[in-house]
Short mmCIF file of C-alpha atoms in Angstrom, two decimals:
data_model
loop_
_atom_site.label_atom_id
_atom_site.label_comp_id
_atom_site.label_asym_id
_atom_site.label_seq_id
_atom_site.Cartn_x
_atom_site.Cartn_y
_atom_site.Cartn_z
CA GLN A 1 -83.55 36.31 -47.86
CA VAL A 2 -82.34 32.77 -47.36
CA GLN A 3 -80.37 31.31 -50.25
CA LEU A 4 -80.32 27.60 -51.06
CA VAL A 5 -76.95 26.06 -51.87
CA GLN A 6 -76.87 22.59 -53.39
CA SER A 7 -74.14 19.97 -53.62
CA GLY A 8 -72.14 19.39 -56.79
CA THR A 9 -72.48 17.29 -59.90
CA GLU A 10 -72.87 13.54 -59.46
CA MET A 11 -71.94 10.86 -61.98
CA LYS A 12 -73.65 7.56 -61.22
CA ARG A 13 -74.00 4.04 -62.60
CA PRO A 14 -77.41 2.52 -63.31
CA GLY A 15 -78.75 0.75 -60.24
CA SER A 16 -76.86 2.92 -57.78
CA SER A 17 -78.14 5.67 -55.49
CA VAL A 18 -77.51 9.39 -55.25
CA LYS A 19 -77.91 11.78 -52.33
CA VAL A 20 -78.15 15.50 -53.06
CA SER A 21 -77.98 18.15 -50.36
CA CYS A 22 -79.59 21.57 -50.13
CA GLN A 23 -78.40 23.96 -47.42
CA ALA A 24 -80.05 27.16 -46.32
CA SER A 25 -77.45 29.92 -46.39
CA GLY A 26 -77.98 33.06 -44.38
CA GLY A 27 -80.77 31.61 -42.30
CA THR A 28 -82.82 28.51 -41.67
CA PHE A 29 -85.74 26.77 -43.30
CA SER A 30 -87.91 27.95 -40.38
CA ASP A 31 -91.26 26.17 -40.78
CA SER A 32 -91.11 26.12 -44.56
CA ALA A 33 -91.04 22.98 -46.64
CA VAL A 34 -88.23 22.07 -49.00
CA SER A 35 -89.49 20.74 -52.27
CA TRP A 36 -87.50 18.93 -54.92
CA VAL A 37 -88.05 19.49 -58.64
CA ARG A 38 -86.11 17.90 -61.47
CA GLN A 39 -85.51 18.84 -65.08
CA ALA A 40 -84.30 16.30 -67.60
CA PRO A 41 -82.12 17.64 -70.44
CA GLY A 42 -84.19 19.84 -72.71
CA GLN A 43 -87.36 19.05 -70.78
CA GLY A 44 -89.70 20.80 -68.37
CA LEU A 45 -89.96 20.87 -64.60
CA GLU A 46 -91.19 17.85 -62.66
CA TRP A 47 -92.25 18.07 -59.03
CA MET A 48 -90.93 15.19 -56.89
CA GLY A 49 -92.19 15.95 -53.40
CA TRP A 50 -91.32 17.84 -50.24
CA ILE A 51 -90.15 17.66 -46.66
CA VAL A 52 -90.85 20.00 -43.78
CA PRO A 53 -87.49 19.88 -41.96
CA ILE A 54 -88.76 21.13 -38.62
CA TYR A 55 -91.34 18.32 -38.41
CA GLY A 56 -89.81 15.68 -40.67
CA THR A 57 -93.10 15.45 -42.57
CA THR A 58 -92.74 14.23 -46.14
CA THR A 59 -94.85 13.94 -49.27
CA TYR A 60 -93.72 12.12 -52.40
CA ALA A 61 -95.03 12.28 -55.94
CA GLN A 62 -96.62 8.94 -56.78
CA ARG A 63 -94.13 7.94 -59.46
CA PHE A 64 -91.12 8.33 -57.17
CA ARG A 65 -92.61 6.97 -53.96
CA ALA A 66 -90.89 3.58 -54.08
CA ARG A 67 -87.32 4.83 -54.51
CA LEU A 68 -87.17 8.34 -53.09
CA THR A 69 -86.38 9.50 -49.57
CA PHE A 70 -86.17 13.02 -48.19
CA THR A 71 -84.38 13.76 -44.93
CA ALA A 72 -83.24 16.89 -43.15
CA ASP A 73 -80.70 17.96 -40.52
CA GLU A 74 -82.07 20.94 -38.63
CA SER A 75 -78.73 21.56 -36.90
CA THR A 76 -77.11 22.44 -40.23
CA SER A 77 -80.24 23.68 -42.03
CA THR A 78 -79.68 21.05 -44.70
CA ALA A 79 -82.21 18.96 -46.60
CA TYR A 80 -81.34 15.82 -48.52
CA MET A 81 -82.86 13.97 -51.45
CA GLU A 82 -81.88 10.34 -52.00
CA LEU A 83 -82.96 8.56 -55.17
CA ARG A 84 -82.29 4.84 -55.45
CA SER A 85 -82.17 2.31 -58.29
CA LEU A 86 -81.03 4.96 -60.71
CA ARG A 87 -81.67 4.55 -64.43
CA SER A 88 -80.58 6.61 -67.40
CA GLU A 89 -83.94 8.40 -67.42
CA ASP A 90 -83.05 9.89 -64.04
CA THR A 91 -80.37 12.00 -65.67
CA ALA A 92 -81.48 15.52 -64.84
CA VAL A 93 -80.77 18.69 -62.93
CA TYR A 94 -82.31 18.41 -59.50
CA TYR A 95 -83.45 21.59 -57.78
CA CYS A 96 -84.53 22.27 -54.24
CA ALA A 97 -86.88 25.13 -53.46
CA THR A 98 -88.73 26.31 -50.40
CA PHE A 99 -92.48 26.77 -50.19
CA THR A 100 -95.20 26.90 -47.56
CA TRP A 101 -96.61 23.39 -48.21
CA THR A 102 -100.15 24.51 -48.82
CA PRO A 103 -101.95 23.77 -52.10
CA GLY A 104 -101.80 27.38 -53.21
CA SER A 105 -98.12 27.80 -52.51
CA TRP A 106 -95.34 28.65 -54.94
CA PHE A 107 -91.65 27.75 -54.95
CA ASP A 108 -89.22 30.46 -53.90
CA PRO A 109 -86.28 30.65 -53.63
CA TRP A 110 -84.60 27.89 -55.65
CA GLY A 111 -81.20 26.33 -55.29
CA GLN A 112 -78.74 26.51 -58.15
CA GLY A 113 -79.42 22.93 -59.19
CA THR A 114 -77.41 19.70 -59.09
CA LEU A 115 -76.71 17.69 -62.22
CA VAL A 116 -77.07 13.96 -61.74
CA ALA A 117 -75.82 12.01 -64.74
CA VAL A 118 -76.61 8.29 -64.89
CA SER A 119 -74.64 6.27 -67.39
CA SER A 120 -72.93 2.93 -67.67
CA GLN B 1 -97.24 14.14 -66.76
CA SER B 2 -98.22 17.83 -67.15
CA VAL B 3 -101.94 18.42 -67.08
CA LEU B 4 -101.32 22.15 -67.42
CA THR B 5 -101.11 22.85 -71.13
CA GLN B 6 -98.89 25.60 -72.50
CA PRO B 7 -97.93 26.42 -76.08
CA PRO B 8 -94.43 25.08 -76.79
CA SER B 9 -93.24 28.40 -78.15
CA VAL B 10 -94.16 32.02 -78.70
CA SER B 11 -92.23 34.83 -80.31
CA GLY B 12 -92.35 38.56 -80.75
CA ALA B 13 -90.28 41.51 -81.84
CA PRO B 14 -88.75 43.91 -79.37
CA GLY B 15 -91.35 46.25 -77.98
CA GLN B 16 -94.26 43.99 -78.84
CA ARG B 17 -96.68 42.23 -76.51
CA VAL B 18 -96.95 38.46 -76.19
CA THR B 19 -99.17 36.22 -74.12
CA ILE B 20 -98.63 32.68 -72.88
CA SER B 21 -101.63 30.58 -71.98
CA CYS B 22 -101.89 27.85 -69.36
CA THR B 23 -104.93 25.60 -69.61
CA GLY B 24 -105.87 23.31 -66.75
CA SER B 25 -108.93 21.47 -65.55
CA SER B 26 -111.57 21.35 -62.85
CA SER B 27 -109.13 19.71 -60.43
CA ASP B 28 -106.45 22.37 -60.61
CA ILE B 29 -106.96 25.89 -61.94
CA GLY B 30 -110.71 25.39 -62.19
CA ALA B 31 -110.85 24.24 -58.58
CA GLY B 32 -109.70 27.68 -57.50
CA TYR B 33 -106.04 26.93 -56.81
CA ASP B 34 -103.66 29.77 -57.41
CA VAL B 35 -101.51 29.84 -60.53
CA HIS B 36 -97.88 30.87 -60.39
CA TRP B 37 -95.46 31.66 -63.19
CA TYR B 38 -91.70 31.08 -63.38
CA GLN B 39 -89.06 32.40 -65.71
CA GLN B 40 -86.05 30.24 -66.47
CA LEU B 41 -83.21 32.00 -68.25
CA PRO B 42 -80.83 29.76 -70.19
CA GLY B 43 -78.60 27.73 -67.90
CA THR B 44 -80.13 29.03 -64.68
CA ALA B 45 -82.61 27.92 -62.06
CA PRO B 46 -86.24 28.99 -62.40
CA LYS B 47 -87.34 32.05 -60.49
CA VAL B 48 -90.84 33.09 -59.55
CA LEU B 49 -92.19 35.76 -61.87
CA ILE B 50 -95.82 35.92 -60.75
CA TYR B 51 -97.36 34.38 -57.64
CA GLY B 52 -100.94 34.08 -56.52
CA ASN B 53 -102.36 34.51 -60.04
CA SER B 54 -101.34 38.12 -60.55
CA ASN B 55 -98.80 39.30 -57.98
CA ARG B 56 -95.29 40.36 -58.90
CA PRO B 57 -92.41 39.85 -56.46
CA SER B 58 -90.33 42.95 -55.83
CA GLY B 59 -87.86 43.46 -58.62
CA VAL B 60 -90.05 42.02 -61.38
CA PRO B 61 -90.87 44.74 -63.93
CA ASP B 62 -94.49 45.73 -64.40
CA ARG B 63 -94.14 44.69 -68.05
CA PHE B 64 -95.05 41.25 -66.71
CA SER B 65 -98.66 40.64 -65.73
CA ALA B 66 -100.91 37.63 -65.38
CA SER B 67 -104.52 36.71 -64.92
CA LYS B 68 -106.69 33.69 -64.29
CA SER B 69 -110.20 32.83 -65.38
CA GLY B 70 -112.08 29.56 -65.13
CA THR B 71 -109.74 26.69 -65.93
CA SER B 72 -107.09 28.86 -67.60
CA ALA B 73 -104.48 31.45 -66.84
CA SER B 74 -102.31 33.66 -68.97
CA LEU B 75 -99.06 35.56 -68.69
CA ALA B 76 -98.61 38.78 -70.65
CA ILE B 77 -95.32 40.46 -71.41
CA THR B 78 -95.41 43.95 -72.89
CA GLY B 79 -92.55 45.98 -74.30
CA LEU B 80 -90.58 42.84 -75.14
CA GLN B 81 -86.87 43.01 -74.53
CA ALA B 82 -84.07 40.71 -75.64
CA GLU B 83 -83.45 39.77 -71.99
CA ASP B 84 -86.97 38.30 -71.77
CA GLU B 85 -85.90 35.40 -73.98
CA ALA B 86 -86.39 32.43 -71.66
CA ASP B 87 -88.60 29.49 -70.81
CA TYR B 88 -91.79 30.26 -68.90
CA TYR B 89 -93.68 27.76 -66.75
CA CYS B 90 -97.06 27.92 -65.08
CA GLN B 91 -97.64 25.96 -61.87
CA ALA B 92 -100.69 24.99 -59.82
CA TYR B 93 -101.84 22.35 -57.38
CA ASP B 94 -103.93 19.44 -58.63
CA SER B 95 -106.32 17.94 -56.09
CA SER B 96 -107.01 14.76 -58.05
CA LEU B 97 -103.31 13.92 -58.13
CA SER B 98 -102.44 15.58 -54.81
CA ALA B 99 -99.50 17.05 -56.64
CA TRP B 100 -97.95 20.40 -57.44
CA LEU B 101 -97.82 20.50 -61.23
CA PHE B 102 -95.90 22.50 -63.78
CA GLY B 103 -96.92 23.19 -67.32
CA ALA B 104 -94.57 21.80 -69.95
CA GLY B 105 -93.11 25.24 -70.47
CA THR B 106 -93.15 27.83 -73.25
CA LYS B 107 -90.01 29.04 -74.98
CA LEU B 108 -90.14 32.76 -75.69
CA THR B 109 -88.03 33.96 -78.60
CA VAL B 110 -87.43 37.65 -79.09
CA LEU B 111 -87.00 38.18 -82.82
#
């Protein structure tokens, strides 16, 4: 099965941007979507949206729509999540996960997570 | 933002049975969308435990089972083991929000 490998920890200042990568190891994304989910310290999971790399189709959760962009590079089987105008509340572990982008779909597998810490 | 309600915590002694509920609404579970369950061990990424309401991926012990009825779903764990101590999340699609939602999570403590 494909494994998802994410980029490393990021330390950012408020107002800056962060770009996290998620690479499919041992295969490709095929026609699956890559979804992004974040988890603030001690909190639950929050769905952010998804991208279908093969088509470039994206969907964003309403609350992130203004400052979130998903992209993908099919040649390297890598998906990217860029979050702009960072604030302290964006401090979280960000996960990527594949799913079949239908309402009944589940997320599997998951990347190992990327910690993004936002502090002045 | 969760509209899937889970108890914050449950506990049980080794060997016992525990259940975790997940209550939704007419726009998610009640609308017929499948419910999925994830287990998150401390310091690790979530992994799917149950998909499609009641299906176990290969490798998941049959001590884990789940069901769905109406606007709710539940996860049952029998023969509790120390290694089951983790956070458990339900997940379903919500048509009113056009979003894939997670419950707030339930922390399972094995006494």
